[in-house]
PDB file of C-alpha atoms in Angstrom:
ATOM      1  CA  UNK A1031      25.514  13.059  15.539  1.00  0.00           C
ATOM      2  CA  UNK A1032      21.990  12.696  17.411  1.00  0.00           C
ATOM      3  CA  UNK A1033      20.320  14.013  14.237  1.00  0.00           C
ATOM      4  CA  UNK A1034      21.607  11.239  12.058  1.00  0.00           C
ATOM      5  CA  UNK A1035      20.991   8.597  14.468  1.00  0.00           C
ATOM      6  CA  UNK A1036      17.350  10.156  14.573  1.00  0.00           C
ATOM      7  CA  UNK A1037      17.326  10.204  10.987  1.00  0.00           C
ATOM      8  CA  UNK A1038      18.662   6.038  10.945  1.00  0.00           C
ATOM      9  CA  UNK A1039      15.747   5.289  13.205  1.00  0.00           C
ATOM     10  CA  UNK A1040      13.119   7.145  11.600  1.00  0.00           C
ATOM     11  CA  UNK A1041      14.208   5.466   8.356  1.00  0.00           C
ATOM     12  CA  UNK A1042      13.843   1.731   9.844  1.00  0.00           C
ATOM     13  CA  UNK A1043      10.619   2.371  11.370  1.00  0.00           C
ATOM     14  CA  UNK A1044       9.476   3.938   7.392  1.00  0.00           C
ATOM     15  CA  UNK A1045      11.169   0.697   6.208  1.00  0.00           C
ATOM     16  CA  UNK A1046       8.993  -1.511   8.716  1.00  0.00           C
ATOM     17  CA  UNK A1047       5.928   0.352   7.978  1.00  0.00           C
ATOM     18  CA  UNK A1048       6.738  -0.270   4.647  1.00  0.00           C
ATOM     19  CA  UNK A1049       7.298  -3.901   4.416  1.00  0.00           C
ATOM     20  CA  UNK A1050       4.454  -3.970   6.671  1.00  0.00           C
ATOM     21  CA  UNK A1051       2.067  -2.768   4.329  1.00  0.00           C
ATOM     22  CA  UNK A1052       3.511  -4.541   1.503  1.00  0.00           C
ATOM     23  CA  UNK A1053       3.447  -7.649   3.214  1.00  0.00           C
ATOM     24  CA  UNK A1054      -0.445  -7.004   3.567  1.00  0.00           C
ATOM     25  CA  UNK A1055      -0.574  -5.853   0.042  1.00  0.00           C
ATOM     26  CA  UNK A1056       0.451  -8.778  -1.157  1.00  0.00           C
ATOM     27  CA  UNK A1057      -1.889 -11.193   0.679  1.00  0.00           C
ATOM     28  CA  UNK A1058      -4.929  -8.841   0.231  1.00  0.00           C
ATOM     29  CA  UNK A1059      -4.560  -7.903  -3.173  1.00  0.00           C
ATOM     30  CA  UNK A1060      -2.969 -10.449  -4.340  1.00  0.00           C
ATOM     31  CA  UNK A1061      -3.878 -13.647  -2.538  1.00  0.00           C
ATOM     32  CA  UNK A1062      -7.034 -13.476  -0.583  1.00  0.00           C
ATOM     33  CA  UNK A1063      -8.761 -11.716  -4.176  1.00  0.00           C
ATOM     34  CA  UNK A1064      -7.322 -14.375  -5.964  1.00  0.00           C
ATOM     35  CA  UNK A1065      -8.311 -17.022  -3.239  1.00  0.00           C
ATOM     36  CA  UNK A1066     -12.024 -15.810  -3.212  1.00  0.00           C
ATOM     37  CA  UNK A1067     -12.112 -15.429  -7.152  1.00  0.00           C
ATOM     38  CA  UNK A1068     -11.222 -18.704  -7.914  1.00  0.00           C
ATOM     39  CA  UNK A1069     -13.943 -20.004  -4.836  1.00  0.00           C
ATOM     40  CA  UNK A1070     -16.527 -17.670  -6.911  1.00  0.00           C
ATOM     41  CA  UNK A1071     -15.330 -18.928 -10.418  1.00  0.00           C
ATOM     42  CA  UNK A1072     -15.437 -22.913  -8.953  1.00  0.00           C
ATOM     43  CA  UNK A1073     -19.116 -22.360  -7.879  1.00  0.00           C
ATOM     44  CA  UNK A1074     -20.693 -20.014 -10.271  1.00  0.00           C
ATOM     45  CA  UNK A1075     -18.209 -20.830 -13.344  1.00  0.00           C
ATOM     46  CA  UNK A1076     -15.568 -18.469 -15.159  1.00  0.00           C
ATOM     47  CA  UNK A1077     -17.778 -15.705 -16.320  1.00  0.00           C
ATOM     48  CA  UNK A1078     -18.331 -14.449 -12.544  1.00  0.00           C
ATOM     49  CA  UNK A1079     -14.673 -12.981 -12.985  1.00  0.00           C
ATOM     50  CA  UNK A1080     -14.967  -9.433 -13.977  1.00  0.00           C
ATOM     51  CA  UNK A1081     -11.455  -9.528 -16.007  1.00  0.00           C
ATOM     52  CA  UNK A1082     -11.179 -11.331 -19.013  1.00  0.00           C
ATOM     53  CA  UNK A1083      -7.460 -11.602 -18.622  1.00  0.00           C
ATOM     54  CA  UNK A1084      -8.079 -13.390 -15.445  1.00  0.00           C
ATOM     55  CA  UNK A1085     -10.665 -15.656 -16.376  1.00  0.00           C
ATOM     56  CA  UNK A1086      -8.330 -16.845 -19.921  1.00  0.00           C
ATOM     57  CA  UNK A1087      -5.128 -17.622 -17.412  1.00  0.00           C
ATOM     58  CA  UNK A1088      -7.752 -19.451 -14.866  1.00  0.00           C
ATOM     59  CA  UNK A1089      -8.953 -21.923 -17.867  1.00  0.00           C
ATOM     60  CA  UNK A1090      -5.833 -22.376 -19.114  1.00  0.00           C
ATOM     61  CA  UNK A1091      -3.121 -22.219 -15.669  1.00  0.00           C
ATOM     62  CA  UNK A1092      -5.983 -23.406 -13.586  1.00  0.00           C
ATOM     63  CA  UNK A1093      -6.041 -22.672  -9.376  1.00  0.00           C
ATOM     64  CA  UNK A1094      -2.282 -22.819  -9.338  1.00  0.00           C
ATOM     65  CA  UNK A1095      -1.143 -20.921 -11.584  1.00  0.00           C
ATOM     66  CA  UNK A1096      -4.249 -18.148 -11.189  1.00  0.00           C
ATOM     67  CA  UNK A1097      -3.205 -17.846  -8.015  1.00  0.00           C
ATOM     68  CA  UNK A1098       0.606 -17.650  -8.632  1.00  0.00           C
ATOM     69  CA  UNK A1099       0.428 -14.768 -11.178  1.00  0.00           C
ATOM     70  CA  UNK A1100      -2.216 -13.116  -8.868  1.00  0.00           C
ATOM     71  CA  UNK A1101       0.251 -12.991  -6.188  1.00  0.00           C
ATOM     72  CA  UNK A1102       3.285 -12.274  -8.540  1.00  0.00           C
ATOM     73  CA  UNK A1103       1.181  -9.425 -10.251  1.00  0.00           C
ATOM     74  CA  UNK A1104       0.303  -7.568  -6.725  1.00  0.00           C
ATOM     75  CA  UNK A1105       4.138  -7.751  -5.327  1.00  0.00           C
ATOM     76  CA  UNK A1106       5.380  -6.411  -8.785  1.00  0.00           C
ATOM     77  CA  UNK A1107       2.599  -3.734  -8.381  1.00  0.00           C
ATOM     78  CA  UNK A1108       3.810  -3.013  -4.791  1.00  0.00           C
ATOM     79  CA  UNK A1109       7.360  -2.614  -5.393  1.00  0.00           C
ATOM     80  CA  UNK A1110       6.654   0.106  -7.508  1.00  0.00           C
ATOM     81  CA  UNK A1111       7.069   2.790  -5.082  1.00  0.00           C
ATOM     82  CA  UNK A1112      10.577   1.119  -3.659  1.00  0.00           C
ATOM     83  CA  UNK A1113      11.775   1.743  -7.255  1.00  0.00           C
ATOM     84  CA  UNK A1114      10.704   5.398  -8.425  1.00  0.00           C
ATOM     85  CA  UNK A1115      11.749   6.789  -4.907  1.00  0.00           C
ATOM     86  CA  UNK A1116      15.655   6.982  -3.225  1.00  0.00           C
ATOM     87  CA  UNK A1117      15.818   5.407   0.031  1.00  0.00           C
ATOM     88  CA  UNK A1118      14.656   8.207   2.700  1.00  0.00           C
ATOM     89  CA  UNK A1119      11.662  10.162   0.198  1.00  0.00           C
ATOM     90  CA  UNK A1120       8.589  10.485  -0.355  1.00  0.00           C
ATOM     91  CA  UNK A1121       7.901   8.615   3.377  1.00  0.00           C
ATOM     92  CA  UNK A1122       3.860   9.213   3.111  1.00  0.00           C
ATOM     93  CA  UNK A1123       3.493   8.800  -0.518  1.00  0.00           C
ATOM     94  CA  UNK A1124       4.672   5.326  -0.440  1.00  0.00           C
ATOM     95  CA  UNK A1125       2.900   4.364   2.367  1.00  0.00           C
ATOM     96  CA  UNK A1126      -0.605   5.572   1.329  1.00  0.00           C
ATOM     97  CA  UNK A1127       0.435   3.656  -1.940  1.00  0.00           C
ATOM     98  CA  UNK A1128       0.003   0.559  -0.028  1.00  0.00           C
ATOM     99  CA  UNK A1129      -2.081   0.942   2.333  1.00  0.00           C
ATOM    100  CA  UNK A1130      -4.753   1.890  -0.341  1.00  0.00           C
ATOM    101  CA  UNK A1131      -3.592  -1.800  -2.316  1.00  0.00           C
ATOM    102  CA  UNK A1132      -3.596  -3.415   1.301  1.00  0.00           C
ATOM    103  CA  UNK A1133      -7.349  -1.909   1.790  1.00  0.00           C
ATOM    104  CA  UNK A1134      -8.315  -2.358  -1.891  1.00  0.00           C
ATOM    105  CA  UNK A1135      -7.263  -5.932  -1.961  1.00  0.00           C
ATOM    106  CA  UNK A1136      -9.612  -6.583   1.426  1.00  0.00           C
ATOM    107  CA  UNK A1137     -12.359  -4.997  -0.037  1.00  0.00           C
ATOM    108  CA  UNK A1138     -12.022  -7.053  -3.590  1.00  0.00           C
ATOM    109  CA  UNK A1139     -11.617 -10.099  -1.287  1.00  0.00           C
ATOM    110  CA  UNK A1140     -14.684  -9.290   0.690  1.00  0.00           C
ATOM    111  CA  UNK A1141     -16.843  -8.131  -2.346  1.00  0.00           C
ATOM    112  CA  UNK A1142     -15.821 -11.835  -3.985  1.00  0.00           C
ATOM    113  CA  UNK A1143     -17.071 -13.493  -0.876  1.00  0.00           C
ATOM    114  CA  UNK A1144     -20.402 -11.869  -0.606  1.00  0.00           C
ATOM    115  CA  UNK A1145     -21.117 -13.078  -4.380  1.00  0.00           C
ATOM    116  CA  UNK A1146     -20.219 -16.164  -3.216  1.00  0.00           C
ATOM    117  CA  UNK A1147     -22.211 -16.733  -0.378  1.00  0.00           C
ATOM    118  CA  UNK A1148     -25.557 -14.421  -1.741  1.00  0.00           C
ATOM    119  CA  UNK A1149     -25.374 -15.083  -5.561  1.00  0.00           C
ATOM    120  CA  UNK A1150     -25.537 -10.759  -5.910  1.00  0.00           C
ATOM    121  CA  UNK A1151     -23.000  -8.362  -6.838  1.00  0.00           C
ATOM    122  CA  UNK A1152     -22.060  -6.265  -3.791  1.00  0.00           C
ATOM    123  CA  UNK A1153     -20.293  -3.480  -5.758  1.00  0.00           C
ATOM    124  CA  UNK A1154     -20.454  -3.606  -9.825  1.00  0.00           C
ATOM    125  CA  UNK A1155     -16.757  -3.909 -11.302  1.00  0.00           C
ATOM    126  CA  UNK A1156     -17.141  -0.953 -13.578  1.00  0.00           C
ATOM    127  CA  UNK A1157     -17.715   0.870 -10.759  1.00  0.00           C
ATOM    128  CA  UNK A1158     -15.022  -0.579  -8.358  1.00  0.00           C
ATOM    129  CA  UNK A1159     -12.039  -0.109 -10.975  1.00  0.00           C
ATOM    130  CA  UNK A1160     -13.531   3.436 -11.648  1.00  0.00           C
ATOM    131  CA  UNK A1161     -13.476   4.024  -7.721  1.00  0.00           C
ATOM    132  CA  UNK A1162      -9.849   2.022  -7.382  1.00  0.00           C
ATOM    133  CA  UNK A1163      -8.343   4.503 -10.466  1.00  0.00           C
ATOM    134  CA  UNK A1164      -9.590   7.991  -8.491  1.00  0.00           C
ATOM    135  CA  UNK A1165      -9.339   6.526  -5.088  1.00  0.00           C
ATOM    136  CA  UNK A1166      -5.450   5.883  -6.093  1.00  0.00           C
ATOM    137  CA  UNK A1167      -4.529   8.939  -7.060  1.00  0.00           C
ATOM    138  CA  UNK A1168      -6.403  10.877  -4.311  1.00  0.00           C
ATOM    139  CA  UNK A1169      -4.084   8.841  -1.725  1.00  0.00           C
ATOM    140  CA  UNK A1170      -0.793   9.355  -3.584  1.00  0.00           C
ATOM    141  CA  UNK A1171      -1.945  13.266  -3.764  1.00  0.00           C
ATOM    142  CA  UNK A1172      -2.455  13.160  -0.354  1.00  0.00           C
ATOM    143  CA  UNK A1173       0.691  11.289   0.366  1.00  0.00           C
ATOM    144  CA  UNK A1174       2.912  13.858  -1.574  1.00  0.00           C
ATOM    145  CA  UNK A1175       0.910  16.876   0.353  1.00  0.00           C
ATOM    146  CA  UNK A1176       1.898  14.817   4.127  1.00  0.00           C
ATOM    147  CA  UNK A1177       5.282  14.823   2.353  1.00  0.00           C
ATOM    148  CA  UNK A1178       5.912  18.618   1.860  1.00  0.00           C
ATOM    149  CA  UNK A1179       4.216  19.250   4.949  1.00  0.00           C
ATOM    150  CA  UNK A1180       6.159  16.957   6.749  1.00  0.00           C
ATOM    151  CA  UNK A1181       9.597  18.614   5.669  1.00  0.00           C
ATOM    152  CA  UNK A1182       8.196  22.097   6.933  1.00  0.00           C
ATOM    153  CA  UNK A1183       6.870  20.884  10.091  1.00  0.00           C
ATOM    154  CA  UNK A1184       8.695  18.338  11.615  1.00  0.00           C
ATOM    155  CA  UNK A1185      12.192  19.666  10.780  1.00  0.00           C
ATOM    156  CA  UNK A1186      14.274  22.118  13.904  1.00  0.00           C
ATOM    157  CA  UNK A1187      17.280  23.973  12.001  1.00  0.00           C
ATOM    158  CA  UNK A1188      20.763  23.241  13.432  1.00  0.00           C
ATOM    159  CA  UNK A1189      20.832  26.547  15.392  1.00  0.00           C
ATOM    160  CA  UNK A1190      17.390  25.988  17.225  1.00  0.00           C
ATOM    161  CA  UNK A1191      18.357  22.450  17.918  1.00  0.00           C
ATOM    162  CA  UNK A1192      21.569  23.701  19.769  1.00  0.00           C
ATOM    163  CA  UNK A1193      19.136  26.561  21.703  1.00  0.00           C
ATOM    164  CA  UNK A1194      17.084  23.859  23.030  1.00  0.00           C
ATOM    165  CA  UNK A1195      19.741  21.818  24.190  1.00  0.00           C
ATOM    166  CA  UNK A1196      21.243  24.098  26.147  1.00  0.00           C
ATOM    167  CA  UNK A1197      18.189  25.386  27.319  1.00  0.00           C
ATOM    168  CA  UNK A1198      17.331  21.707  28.339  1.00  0.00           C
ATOM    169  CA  UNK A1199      20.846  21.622  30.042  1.00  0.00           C
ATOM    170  CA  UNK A1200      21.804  18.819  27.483  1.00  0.00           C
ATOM    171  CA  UNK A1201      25.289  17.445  27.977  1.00  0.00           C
ATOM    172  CA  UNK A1202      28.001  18.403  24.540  1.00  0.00           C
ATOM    173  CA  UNK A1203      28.790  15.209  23.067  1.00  0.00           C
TER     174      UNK A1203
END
């Protein structure tokens, strides 16, 4: 009985953490480099985005709708993980998922503002997406490895869990 309560509120606190990070995903990711890209395209003109994609629905959606789709886009992206894992799995994996979009967002943000304000490229694209693609899968790796670990570590069998309350003196119940 105490195990699956444990269990209930170990799952809302994943779920918080969760919609935590995606929340911060979203506005990272999604908004604030779609905020600062269409600052940077206003003042140095379309060409300053890196994507072609993005620069083709900015001249023809315009702020709006660049923004909209950039939004859209990142929460799509984020609710990845919520679909290819049950309720309950995989705990670390999604998490490190999206903390690394919540961090990689800031840092596209931040990288779109320092063009903007100095005129210079603070990290080329090329190498940014080529950093983003290895960067990803080194957090999902090391999501999956907390994962495992987590099972073997943090888990008492049934029989030591009844030891230690009576050792404790822990009323039956």
């Amino acid at each position: 009985m105490q195990r699956e309560r444990n269990d209930e509120i170990s799952l809302l606190c994943w779920g918080n953490i969760h919609t935590a990070l995606f929340v911060a995903g979203t506005l990272t990711f999604g908004f604030l480099d779609a905020f600062t890209a269409v600052l940077m395209m206003e003042e140095y003109g379309v060409g300053a985005e890196f994507n072609p994609l993005m620069r083709m629905l900015f001249l023809t959606q315009g702020i709006t709708g660049f923004i909209a789709f950039k939004v859209l886009a990142a929460a799509l992206i984020l609710s990845v993980p919520f679909l290819l894992y049950k309720e309950g799995t995989m705990q670390w994996a999604k998490a490190c998922f999206l903390l690394f979009f919540a961090v990689g967002g800031a840092l596209a943000a931040m990288n779109n503002h320092h063009f903007l304000l100095t005129g210079r490229i603070w990290i080329e694209p090329g190498i940014a997406v080529g950093l983003f693609l290895i960067m990803m899968v080194v957090a999902l790796q090391i999501g999956e490895i907390m994962d495992s670990q987590r099972e073997k570590m943090f888990r008492i069998s049934d029989d030591r869990w009844a030891r230690m309350k009576l050792e404790m003196g822990y009323p039956e119940g």
